[in-house]
Amino acid sequence: MKTLEEKILKEGTVLPGNILKVNSFLNHRLDVDFLMEIGKEISRLFADEKIDKILTIETSGIAIAVAAASEMHLPVVFAKKHKSKNLSDDLYTTIVHSFTHGTDYTVVVSKEFLSKGERVLIIDDFLANGKALIGLIDILNQAGAKTVGCCCVIEKGFQGGGDALRAQGIRVESLAIVDEMTDATVTFR
Ligand code: 5GP
């Protein structure tokens, strides 16, 4: 998505540890008009698929999932990153290793919000090593739901998570794929 690549070049900064910071439109302040464009692009990419629901993970995935869901007229479920008191015990759970924090955390989805046989599109903000997506796919497998595909806004292709999932036959679409990034510049695939 050309406008996304331009926005990353203009507003993104590269932090130590292979972190791309895009807080001005995706991870802190939200550029809602632009998010709606992202939603349209996700809808266009998956127009050929029958999809019943979108699954994402808090926090940054939610805004993107809502933008896509508004365009696709689908419900959104977001996985929670820890067990809060107001959730029932009837949960699907999985452990995800956080790329940005370097720790493992538990991800949960209430069983009432995923059904057997449902066709689900997974959406997230970044794709690095693929651990977040693998965790969400695991939750869908536990529910007996079908992973139609995964869509991320920014994939850091050099970290290999996206290609590893594609090699397993999972449809992975990313709106921008970064092949290389340094302090000075970001190069796209
Ligand atoms: P993965 O699980 O694929 O290794 O990493 C993806 C998750 O880590 C995303 O949900 C995102 O929150 C976070 N993440 C990974 N790399 C980056 C990055 O370069 N910038 C930001 N802002 N988040 C990242």
Coordinates of N, CA and C and ligand atoms in Angstrom, one line a residue:
M1 N 0.9 -1.2 0.0 CA 0.0 0.0 0.0 C 0.9 1.2 0.0
K2 N 0.9 1.9 -1.1 CA 1.9 3.0 -1.4 C 1.8 4.1 -0.3
T3 N 0.5 4.5 0.0 CA 0.4 5.6 1.0 C 0.9 5.2 2.4
L4 N 0.8 3.9 2.7 CA 1.3 3.4 4.0 C 2.9 3.5 3.9
E5 N 3.5 3.0 2.9 CA 4.9 3.1 2.8 C 5.4 4.6 2.9
E6 N 4.7 5.5 2.3 CA 5.1 6.9 2.3 C 5.0 7.4 3.8
K7 N 3.9 7.0 4.4 CA 3.7 7.4 5.8 C 4.8 6.9 6.7
I8 N 5.1 5.6 6.5 CA 6.2 5.0 7.3 C 7.5 5.8 7.1
L9 N 7.8 6.1 5.9 CA 9.1 6.8 5.6 C 9.0 8.2 6.2
K10 N 7.9 8.9 6.2 CA 7.8 10.2 6.7 C 7.7 10.3 8.2
E11 N 6.9 9.4 8.8 CA 6.6 9.5 10.2 C 7.3 8.5 11.1
G12 N 7.8 7.4 10.5 CA 8.3 6.3 11.3 C 9.7 6.6 11.8
T13 N 10.1 6.0 12.9 CA 11.5 6.0 13.4 C 11.9 4.6 13.7
V14 N 13.2 4.3 13.5 CA 13.7 3.0 13.8 C 14.4 3.1 15.2
L15 N 14.0 2.2 16.1 CA 14.6 2.2 17.4 C 15.5 1.0 17.5
P16 N 16.5 1.0 18.5 CA 17.4 -0.1 18.6 C 16.5 -1.4 18.9
G17 N 17.1 -2.5 18.4 CA 16.4 -3.8 18.6 C 15.3 -4.1 17.5
N18 N 15.5 -3.5 16.4 CA 14.6 -3.7 15.2 C 13.2 -3.4 15.5
I19 N 13.0 -2.3 16.2 CA 11.6 -1.8 16.5 C 11.3 -0.6 15.6
L20 N 10.3 -0.7 14.8 CA 9.8 0.4 14.0 C 8.7 1.2 14.8
K21 N 8.9 2.4 15.1 CA 8.0 3.2 15.9 C 7.1 4.0 14.9
V22 N 5.8 3.7 15.0 CA 4.8 4.5 14.2 C 3.7 5.0 15.1
N23 N 4.1 5.6 16.2 CA 3.2 6.1 17.2 C 2.3 7.2 16.7
S24 N 2.7 7.9 15.6 CA 1.9 9.1 15.1 C 0.7 8.7 14.4
F25 N 0.5 7.4 14.0 CA -0.7 7.1 13.3 C -1.3 5.7 13.7
L26 N -0.5 4.8 14.3 CA -0.9 3.4 14.5 C -0.9 3.0 15.9
N27 N 0.1 3.3 16.7 CA 0.3 2.7 18.0 C 0.1 3.7 19.2
H28 N -0.2 4.9 19.0 CA -0.4 5.8 20.1 C -1.5 6.8 19.7
R29 N -1.1 7.8 18.8 CA -2.2 8.6 18.2 C -2.7 7.8 17.0
L30 N -4.0 7.9 16.8 CA -4.6 7.2 15.7 C -5.0 8.1 14.6
D31 N -4.5 7.9 13.4 CA -5.0 8.7 12.2 C -6.2 8.0 11.7
V32 N -7.4 8.4 12.1 CA -8.6 7.6 11.8 C -8.9 7.5 10.3
D33 N -8.8 8.7 9.7 CA -9.0 8.7 8.2 C -8.1 7.7 7.5
F34 N -6.9 7.7 7.9 CA -5.9 6.7 7.3 C -6.2 5.3 7.7
L35 N -6.6 5.1 9.0 CA -7.0 3.7 9.4 C -8.2 3.2 8.5
M36 N -9.1 4.1 8.2 CA -10.3 3.7 7.4 C -9.8 3.3 6.0
E37 N -8.7 3.9 5.5 CA -8.1 3.5 4.2 C -7.5 2.1 4.3
I38 N -6.9 1.9 5.5 CA -6.3 0.6 5.7 C -7.4 -0.5 5.8
G39 N -8.5 -0.1 6.4 CA -9.7 -1.0 6.5 C -10.2 -1.4 5.1
K40 N -10.2 -0.4 4.2 CA -10.7 -0.6 2.8 C -9.7 -1.5 2.1
E41 N -8.4 -1.4 2.3 CA -7.5 -2.2 1.6 C -7.5 -3.7 2.1
I42 N -7.7 -3.8 3.4 CA -7.9 -5.2 3.9 C -9.1 -5.8 3.3
S43 N -10.2 -5.1 3.3 CA -11.5 -5.6 2.7 C -11.3 -6.0 1.2
R44 N -10.5 -5.2 0.5 CA -10.3 -5.5 -0.9 C -9.4 -6.8 -1.1
L45 N -8.4 -6.9 -0.2 CA -7.5 -8.1 -0.3 C -8.3 -9.4 0.0
F46 N -9.2 -9.3 0.9 CA -9.9 -10.5 1.3 C -11.3 -10.6 0.7
A47 N -11.6 -9.8 -0.4 CA -12.9 -9.8 -1.0 C -13.3 -11.2 -1.5
D48 N -12.3 -12.0 -1.8 CA -12.6 -13.3 -2.4 C -12.9 -14.4 -1.4
E49 N -12.9 -14.1 -0.1 CA -13.0 -15.1 0.9 C -14.4 -14.9 1.6
K50 N -15.0 -16.0 2.0 CA -16.1 -15.9 2.9 C -15.6 -15.8 4.4
I51 N -15.9 -14.7 5.0 CA -15.4 -14.5 6.4 C -16.6 -14.2 7.3
D52 N -16.6 -14.9 8.5 CA -17.7 -14.6 9.5 C -17.3 -13.6 10.6
K53 N -16.0 -13.5 10.8 CA -15.6 -12.8 12.0 C -14.1 -12.4 11.9
I54 N -13.8 -11.3 12.6 CA -12.4 -10.8 12.6 C -11.9 -11.1 14.1
L55 N -10.7 -11.6 14.2 CA -10.0 -11.8 15.5 C -8.8 -11.0 15.5
T56 N -8.6 -10.2 16.6 CA -7.4 -9.4 16.7 C -6.9 -9.5 18.2
I57 N -5.9 -8.8 18.5 CA -5.3 -8.9 19.9 C -5.1 -7.4 20.4
E58 N -5.5 -7.2 21.7 CA -5.3 -5.9 22.2 C -3.8 -5.5 22.3
T59 N -3.4 -4.3 22.2 CA -4.3 -3.1 22.1 C -4.3 -2.6 20.7
S60 N -3.2 -2.6 20.0 CA -3.1 -1.9 18.7 C -3.9 -2.5 17.6
G61 N -4.1 -3.8 17.7 CA -4.9 -4.5 16.7 C -6.3 -4.0 16.6
I62 N -6.8 -3.5 17.7 CA -8.3 -3.3 17.8 C -8.7 -2.2 16.8
A63 N -8.0 -1.1 16.7 CA -8.4 0.0 15.8 C -8.4 -0.5 14.4
I64 N -7.4 -1.3 14.0 CA -7.3 -1.7 12.6 C -8.4 -2.7 12.3
A65 N -8.7 -3.6 13.3 CA -9.7 -4.6 13.1 C -11.1 -3.9 12.9
V66 N -11.3 -2.8 13.7 CA -12.6 -2.1 13.6 C -12.7 -1.4 12.3
A67 N -11.6 -0.8 11.8 CA -11.6 -0.2 10.5 C -12.0 -1.2 9.4
A68 N -11.4 -2.4 9.4 CA -11.7 -3.4 8.4 C -13.1 -3.9 8.6
A69 N -13.5 -4.1 9.9 CA -14.8 -4.6 10.1 C -15.9 -3.7 9.7
S70 N -15.7 -2.4 9.8 CA -16.7 -1.4 9.4 C -16.9 -1.5 7.9
E71 N -15.8 -1.8 7.1 CA -15.9 -1.9 5.7 C -16.5 -3.2 5.3
M72 N -16.2 -4.3 6.1 CA -16.6 -5.6 5.7 C -17.9 -6.1 6.4
H73 N -18.4 -5.2 7.3 CA -19.6 -5.5 8.0 C -19.5 -6.8 8.8
L74 N -18.5 -6.9 9.6 CA -18.2 -8.1 10.3 C -18.1 -7.8 11.8
P75 N -18.4 -8.8 12.7 CA -18.1 -8.6 14.1 C -16.6 -8.7 14.4
V76 N -16.1 -8.1 15.5 CA -14.7 -8.2 15.9 C -14.6 -8.8 17.3
V77 N -13.7 -9.7 17.5 CA -13.4 -10.2 18.8 C -11.9 -9.9 19.0
F78 N -11.6 -9.3 20.2 CA -10.2 -9.1 20.4 C -9.7 -10.0 21.6
A79 N -8.6 -10.7 21.4 CA -8.0 -11.5 22.4 C -7.4 -10.5 23.5
K80 N -7.6 -10.9 24.8 CA -7.1 -10.1 25.9 C -5.8 -10.7 26.3
K81 N -4.9 -9.8 26.8 CA -3.5 -10.2 27.1 C -3.3 -10.7 28.5
H82 N -4.3 -10.7 29.3 CA -4.2 -11.3 30.6 C -5.7 -11.6 31.1
K83 N -5.8 -12.4 32.1 CA -7.1 -12.8 32.6 C -7.6 -11.7 33.5
S84 N -8.7 -11.0 33.1 CA -9.2 -10.0 34.0 C -10.4 -10.7 34.8
K85 N -10.8 -10.0 35.9 CA -11.7 -10.6 36.8 C -13.1 -10.7 36.2
N86 N -13.4 -9.9 35.2 CA -14.8 -9.9 34.7 C -15.0 -10.9 33.5
L87 N -14.0 -11.7 33.3 CA -14.1 -12.8 32.3 C -14.5 -14.1 33.0
S88 N -15.3 -14.9 32.3 CA -15.6 -16.2 32.9 C -14.4 -17.1 32.9
D89 N -14.5 -18.3 33.5 CA -13.4 -19.2 33.4 C -13.4 -20.0 32.1
D90 N -14.5 -19.8 31.3 CA -14.6 -20.6 30.1 C -13.8 -19.9 29.0
L91 N -12.5 -20.1 29.0 CA -11.6 -19.4 28.1 C -10.8 -20.3 27.3
Y92 N -10.5 -19.8 26.0 CA -9.4 -20.4 25.3 C -8.2 -19.6 25.7
T93 N -7.1 -20.3 26.0 CA -5.8 -19.6 26.4 C -4.7 -20.1 25.6
T94 N -3.7 -19.2 25.4 CA -2.4 -19.6 24.8 C -1.3 -18.7 25.3
I95 N -0.1 -19.1 25.2 CA 1.0 -18.3 25.6 C 1.7 -17.7 24.4
V96 N 2.0 -16.4 24.5 CA 2.7 -15.7 23.4 C 3.9 -15.1 23.9
H97 N 5.0 -15.2 23.2 CA 6.2 -14.5 23.5 C 6.2 -13.1 22.9
S98 N 6.3 -12.0 23.7 CA 6.2 -10.7 23.2 C 7.5 -10.2 22.6
F99 N 7.5 -9.8 21.4 CA 8.7 -9.3 20.7 C 9.2 -8.0 21.3
T100 N 8.2 -7.1 21.6 CA 8.6 -5.8 22.1 C 9.0 -5.8 23.6
H101 N 8.4 -6.7 24.4 CA 8.7 -6.7 25.8 C 9.7 -7.8 26.2
G102 N 9.9 -8.8 25.4 CA 10.8 -9.9 25.6 C 10.3 -10.9 26.7
T103 N 9.0 -10.8 27.0 CA 8.5 -11.8 28.0 C 7.3 -12.6 27.4
D104 N 7.0 -13.6 28.1 CA 5.8 -14.4 27.7 C 4.5 -13.9 28.4
Y105 N 3.4 -13.9 27.7 CA 2.2 -13.5 28.4 C 1.0 -14.4 27.9
T106 N 0.0 -14.4 28.7 CA -1.1 -15.3 28.4 C -2.2 -14.5 27.6
V107 N -2.7 -15.1 26.6 CA -3.7 -14.5 25.8 C -5.0 -15.3 25.9
V108 N -6.1 -14.6 26.1 CA -7.3 -15.4 26.4 C -8.5 -14.8 25.5
V109 N -9.4 -15.7 25.1 CA -10.6 -15.4 24.4 C -11.7 -16.2 25.1
S110 N -12.8 -15.5 25.4 CA -13.9 -16.2 26.0 C -14.5 -17.2 25.0
K111 N -14.8 -18.4 25.5 CA -15.3 -19.4 24.6 C -16.7 -19.0 23.9
E112 N -17.4 -18.1 24.6 CA -18.7 -17.8 24.0 C -18.6 -17.0 22.7
F113 N -17.4 -16.4 22.4 CA -17.3 -15.5 21.3 C -16.6 -16.2 20.0
L114 N -16.3 -17.4 20.1 CA -15.8 -18.2 18.9 C -16.6 -19.5 18.8
S115 N -17.0 -19.8 17.6 CA -17.7 -21.0 17.4 C -17.1 -21.9 16.4
K116 N -17.3 -23.2 16.6 CA -16.8 -24.2 15.7 C -17.3 -24.0 14.3
G117 N -16.4 -24.1 13.3 CA -16.7 -24.0 11.9 C -16.7 -22.5 11.4
E118 N -16.6 -21.5 12.3 CA -16.6 -20.1 11.9 C -15.3 -19.9 11.0
R119 N -15.5 -19.0 10.1 CA -14.3 -18.6 9.2 C -13.8 -17.3 9.7
V120 N -12.6 -17.3 10.2 CA -12.1 -16.1 10.9 C -10.9 -15.5 10.2
L121 N -10.9 -14.2 10.1 CA -9.7 -13.4 9.6 C -9.0 -12.8 10.8
I122 N -7.7 -13.1 10.9 CA -6.9 -12.5 12.0 C -6.2 -11.2 11.5
I123 N -6.3 -10.2 12.3 CA -5.7 -8.9 12.0 C -4.8 -8.4 13.1
D124 N -3.6 -7.9 12.8 CA -2.8 -7.3 13.8 C -2.0 -6.1 13.2
D125 N -1.4 -5.4 14.1 CA -0.6 -4.2 13.6 C 0.7 -4.6 12.9
F126 N 1.5 -5.3 13.7 CA 2.9 -5.7 13.2 C 3.0 -7.2 13.1
L127 N 3.8 -7.6 12.2 CA 4.2 -9.0 12.1 C 5.7 -9.1 12.1
A128 N 6.3 -9.7 13.1 CA 7.8 -9.8 13.3 C 8.2 -11.3 13.2
N129 N 8.3 -11.9 14.3 CA 8.6 -13.4 14.3 C 7.4 -14.2 14.2
G130 N 6.2 -13.6 14.3 CA 5.0 -14.4 14.0 C 4.3 -15.0 15.3
K131 N 4.9 -14.7 16.5 CA 4.4 -15.4 17.7 C 3.0 -15.0 18.0
A132 N 2.6 -13.7 17.8 CA 1.3 -13.2 18.1 C 0.3 -14.0 17.2
L133 N 0.6 -14.0 15.9 CA -0.3 -14.7 15.0 C -0.4 -16.2 15.3
I134 N 0.7 -16.8 15.6 CA 0.7 -18.3 16.0 C -0.3 -18.5 17.2
G135 N -0.2 -17.6 18.2 CA -1.0 -17.7 19.3 C -2.5 -17.6 19.0
L136 N -2.8 -16.6 18.1 CA -4.2 -16.4 17.7 C -4.7 -17.6 16.9
I137 N -3.9 -18.2 16.0 CA -4.2 -19.4 15.2 C -4.5 -20.5 16.2
D138 N -3.7 -20.7 17.2 CA -3.8 -21.7 18.2 C -5.2 -21.6 18.9
I139 N -5.6 -20.4 19.2 CA -6.9 -20.2 19.8 C -8.0 -20.6 18.9
L140 N -7.9 -20.2 17.6 CA -8.9 -20.6 16.6 C -9.0 -22.1 16.4
N141 N -7.8 -22.8 16.5 CA -7.8 -24.2 16.4 C -8.5 -24.9 17.6
Q142 N -8.2 -24.3 18.8 CA -8.9 -24.8 20.0 C -10.4 -24.7 19.8
A143 N -10.9 -23.6 19.2 CA -12.3 -23.4 19.0 C -12.9 -24.2 17.9
G144 N -12.0 -24.8 17.1 CA -12.6 -25.5 15.9 C -13.0 -24.6 14.8
A145 N -12.5 -23.3 14.9 CA -12.8 -22.4 13.8 C -11.7 -22.4 12.7
K146 N -12.0 -21.9 11.6 CA -11.0 -21.9 10.5 C -10.3 -20.6 10.3
T147 N -9.0 -20.6 10.2 CA -8.2 -19.4 10.0 C -8.3 -19.2 8.4
V148 N -9.0 -18.2 8.0 CA -9.1 -17.8 6.6 C -7.8 -17.2 6.1
G149 N -7.2 -16.4 7.0 CA -5.9 -15.8 6.7 C -5.5 -14.8 7.8
C150 N -4.4 -14.2 7.6 CA -3.9 -13.2 8.6 C -3.5 -12.0 7.8
C151 N -3.9 -10.8 8.3 CA -3.5 -9.6 7.7 C -2.9 -8.6 8.7
C152 N -1.7 -8.2 8.4 CA -1.0 -7.3 9.2 C -0.7 -6.0 8.5
V153 N -0.7 -4.9 9.2 CA -0.4 -3.6 8.6 C 1.0 -3.6 8.1
I154 N 2.0 -3.8 9.1 CA 3.4 -3.7 8.7 C 4.1 -5.1 9.1
E155 N 4.7 -5.7 8.1 CA 5.4 -6.9 8.3 C 6.9 -6.6 8.2
K156 N 7.7 -7.0 9.2 CA 9.1 -6.9 9.1 C 9.6 -8.2 8.5
G157 N 9.7 -8.2 7.2 CA 10.0 -9.4 6.4 C 11.3 -10.1 6.8
F158 N 12.3 -9.2 7.2 CA 13.6 -9.8 7.6 C 13.6 -10.6 8.8
Q159 N 12.5 -10.6 9.6 CA 12.4 -11.4 10.8 C 11.7 -12.8 10.6
G160 N 11.2 -12.9 9.4 CA 10.8 -14.3 8.9 C 9.5 -14.9 9.4
G161 N 8.8 -14.2 10.3 CA 7.6 -14.8 10.8 C 6.5 -15.0 9.8
G162 N 6.4 -14.0 8.9 CA 5.4 -14.1 7.8 C 5.7 -15.2 6.8
D163 N 6.9 -15.3 6.4 CA 7.2 -16.3 5.4 C 7.1 -17.7 6.0
A164 N 7.4 -17.9 7.3 CA 7.3 -19.2 7.9 C 5.8 -19.6 8.0
L165 N 4.9 -18.7 8.2 CA 3.5 -19.0 8.2 C 3.0 -19.3 6.8
R166 N 3.5 -18.5 5.8 CA 3.1 -18.8 4.4 C 3.6 -20.2 4.0
A167 N 4.8 -20.6 4.4 CA 5.4 -21.9 4.1 C 4.5 -23.0 4.6
Q168 N 3.7 -22.7 5.7 CA 2.8 -23.7 6.3 C 1.4 -23.7 5.5
G169 N 1.3 -22.8 4.5 CA 0.1 -22.8 3.7 C -0.9 -21.8 4.3
I170 N -0.5 -21.0 5.2 CA -1.5 -20.0 5.8 C -1.4 -18.7 4.9
R171 N -2.5 -18.2 4.5 CA -2.6 -17.0 3.8 C -2.2 -15.8 4.7
V172 N -1.1 -15.1 4.3 CA -0.7 -14.0 5.1 C -0.5 -12.8 4.2
E173 N -1.3 -11.7 4.5 CA -1.2 -10.5 3.6 C -0.7 -9.4 4.6
S174 N 0.2 -8.6 4.0 CA 0.7 -7.4 4.8 C 0.6 -6.2 3.9
L175 N 0.2 -5.1 4.5 CA 0.0 -3.9 3.6 C 1.3 -3.2 3.3
A176 N 2.3 -3.4 4.1 CA 3.7 -3.0 3.8 C 4.7 -4.0 4.4
I177 N 5.6 -4.4 3.6 CA 6.6 -5.4 4.1 C 8.0 -4.7 4.0
V178 N 8.6 -4.6 5.2 CA 9.9 -4.0 5.4 C 11.0 -5.1 5.2
D179 N 11.9 -4.8 4.3 CA 12.9 -5.8 4.1 C 14.2 -5.5 4.8
E180 N 14.4 -4.2 5.1 CA 15.6 -3.8 5.7 C 15.3 -2.4 6.4
M181 N 15.8 -2.2 7.6 CA 15.7 -0.9 8.2 C 16.9 -0.5 9.0
T182 N 17.3 0.7 8.8 CA 18.5 1.2 9.5 C 18.1 2.6 10.2
D183 N 19.0 3.2 10.9 CA 18.7 4.5 11.4 C 18.3 5.5 10.3
A184 N 18.9 5.3 9.2 CA 18.7 6.2 8.1 C 17.5 6.0 7.2
T185 N 17.2 4.8 7.0 CA 16.1 4.5 6.0 C 15.4 3.1 6.2
V186 N 14.3 3.1 5.6 CA 13.5 1.8 5.6 C 13.3 1.4 4.2
T187 N 13.6 0.1 3.9 CA 13.5 -0.4 2.5 C 12.3 -1.4 2.5
F188 N 11.5 -1.2 1.5 CA 10.3 -2.1 1.3 C 10.5 -3.2 0.3
R189 N 9.9 -4.3 0.5 CA 9.9 -5.5 -0.5 C 9.3 -5.1 -1.8
Ligands
5GP1 P1 5.6 -11.1 16.6 O1 4.7 -11.8 17.5 O2 5.2 -11.3 15.1 O3 7.1 -11.4 16.8 O4 5.5 -9.6 16.9 C1 4.3 -8.9 16.6 C2 3.8 -8.2 17.8 O5 4.8 -7.5 18.4 C3 2.7 -7.2 17.3 O6 1.5 -7.5 17.9 C4 3.3 -5.8 17.8 O7 2.5 -5.4 18.9 C5 4.7 -6.1 18.3 N1 5.7 -5.6 17.4 C6 6.7 -6.4 16.8 N2 7.5 -5.6 16.1 C7 7.2 -4.3 16.3 C8 7.7 -3.1 15.8 O8 8.7 -3.0 15.1 N3 7.0 -2.0 16.2 C9 5.9 -2.0 17.0 N4 5.3 -0.8 17.3 N5 5.4 -3.2 17.5 C10 6.0 -4.3 17.1

